[in-house]
Amino acid sequence: NSLVKKLWDNANYLKAEFKKAGFDIGSSESPITPIMLPDEKQAIEFSARLFEKDVFATPIVFPMVAKGKARIRVIPSASHSKADLDLGLLAFQKIGKSLKVI
């Protein structure tokens, strides 16, 4: 039970912080949170830039989703600390601003 609670605490924290930063996070009801992007190339570039900052978040693009519905998939775990989450959020915000997503 404690691991499930920690997972949801981490997921809810990320969702709130992504929204606060101005990201479109869709309507996921699971710990998996999408960062919605209108362009497949942008999703791939965003993911690559995150990886350069030691943040692993996969791009989901056509044909896995409809064209124009690309996204970055964020999956926290119960083992992530708040510092881990904040590091990832900071990378998302910097890249999101540089790519004019937020």
Short mmCIF file of C-alpha atoms in Angstrom, two decimals:
data_model
loop_
_atom_site.label_atom_id
_atom_site.label_comp_id
_atom_site.label_asym_id
_atom_site.label_seq_id
_atom_site.Cartn_x
_atom_site.Cartn_y
_atom_site.Cartn_z
CA ASN A 1 0.00 0.00 0.00
CA SER A 2 2.79 2.46 0.80
CA LEU A 3 4.37 2.01 -2.66
CA VAL A 4 1.03 2.57 -4.40
CA LYS A 5 0.45 5.70 -2.32
CA LYS A 6 3.95 6.99 -3.15
CA LEU A 7 3.36 6.31 -6.86
CA TRP A 8 0.13 8.30 -6.84
CA ASP A 9 1.69 11.08 -4.76
CA ASN A 10 4.46 11.36 -7.36
CA ALA A 11 2.01 11.22 -10.27
CA ASN A 12 -0.30 13.85 -8.76
CA TYR A 13 2.64 16.12 -7.97
CA LEU A 14 3.91 15.89 -11.56
CA LYS A 15 0.45 16.49 -13.04
CA ALA A 16 -0.06 19.59 -10.88
CA GLU A 17 3.38 21.00 -11.66
CA PHE A 18 3.06 20.34 -15.41
CA LYS A 19 -0.29 22.16 -15.41
CA LYS A 20 1.14 25.03 -13.37
CA ALA A 21 3.98 25.37 -15.92
CA GLY A 22 1.46 25.58 -18.76
CA PHE A 23 1.75 22.13 -20.34
CA ASP A 24 -1.26 20.39 -21.86
CA ILE A 25 -1.39 17.06 -20.00
CA GLY A 26 -4.55 15.68 -21.56
CA SER A 27 -6.92 13.75 -19.33
CA SER A 28 -5.01 10.70 -18.11
CA GLU A 29 -6.49 8.92 -15.11
CA SER A 30 -3.40 6.80 -14.54
CA PRO A 31 0.06 7.66 -13.23
CA ILE A 32 1.20 7.84 -16.86
CA THR A 33 1.02 11.50 -17.85
CA PRO A 34 1.13 12.69 -21.45
CA ILE A 35 2.61 16.02 -22.44
CA MET A 36 0.50 16.77 -25.51
CA LEU A 37 2.29 18.15 -28.57
CA PRO A 38 0.76 18.88 -31.98
CA ASP A 39 3.79 17.82 -34.00
CA GLU A 40 5.62 14.48 -34.29
CA LYS A 41 9.00 16.07 -35.04
CA GLN A 42 8.65 18.34 -32.02
CA ALA A 43 7.87 15.35 -29.79
CA ILE A 44 10.94 13.50 -31.02
CA GLU A 45 13.17 16.56 -30.56
CA PHE A 46 11.71 17.25 -27.11
CA SER A 47 12.42 13.67 -26.02
CA ALA A 48 15.97 13.79 -27.39
CA ARG A 49 16.69 17.04 -25.53
CA LEU A 50 15.32 15.55 -22.32
CA PHE A 51 17.59 12.54 -22.73
CA GLU A 52 20.57 14.90 -23.02
CA LYS A 53 19.59 16.19 -19.57
CA ASP A 54 19.35 12.63 -18.17
CA VAL A 55 15.55 12.58 -18.27
CA PHE A 56 14.02 9.59 -20.04
CA ALA A 57 10.57 10.29 -21.46
CA THR A 58 9.48 8.62 -24.67
CA PRO A 59 7.85 10.33 -27.65
CA ILE A 60 4.58 8.81 -28.80
CA VAL A 61 3.94 9.61 -32.46
CA PHE A 62 1.98 8.42 -35.49
CA PRO A 63 1.09 5.56 -36.04
CA MET A 64 0.87 4.90 -32.27
CA VAL A 65 -1.45 7.92 -32.02
CA ALA A 66 -3.32 9.92 -34.67
CA LYS A 67 -1.38 12.56 -36.59
CA GLY A 68 -1.42 15.82 -34.70
CA LYS A 69 -1.80 14.00 -31.35
CA ALA A 70 1.89 13.43 -30.55
CA ARG A 71 2.98 13.43 -26.95
CA ILE A 72 5.79 12.75 -24.52
CA ARG A 73 4.93 9.98 -22.09
CA VAL A 74 5.99 10.57 -18.48
CA ILE A 75 5.91 7.62 -16.12
CA PRO A 76 6.91 8.29 -12.51
CA SER A 77 7.57 5.45 -10.11
CA ALA A 78 7.38 5.05 -6.36
CA SER A 79 11.18 5.08 -6.25
CA HIS A 80 11.46 8.65 -7.57
CA SER A 81 12.26 11.23 -4.92
CA LYS A 82 10.84 14.75 -5.00
CA ALA A 83 14.32 15.92 -6.05
CA ASP A 84 14.18 13.49 -9.00
CA LEU A 85 10.79 14.85 -10.01
CA ASP A 86 11.92 18.45 -9.67
CA LEU A 87 14.99 17.76 -11.82
CA GLY A 88 12.75 16.36 -14.54
CA LEU A 89 10.26 19.20 -14.23
CA LEU A 90 13.02 21.78 -14.58
CA ALA A 91 14.27 20.07 -17.76
CA PHE A 92 10.72 19.96 -19.17
CA GLN A 93 10.22 23.65 -18.43
CA LYS A 94 13.50 24.74 -20.02
CA ILE A 95 12.94 22.65 -23.14
CA GLY A 96 9.25 23.54 -23.28
CA LYS A 97 10.13 27.22 -23.34
CA SER A 98 12.91 26.83 -25.90
CA LEU A 99 10.57 24.88 -28.23
CA LYS A 100 7.74 27.35 -27.55
CA VAL A 101 5.48 24.64 -26.13
CA ILE A 102 4.86 26.74 -23.01
#
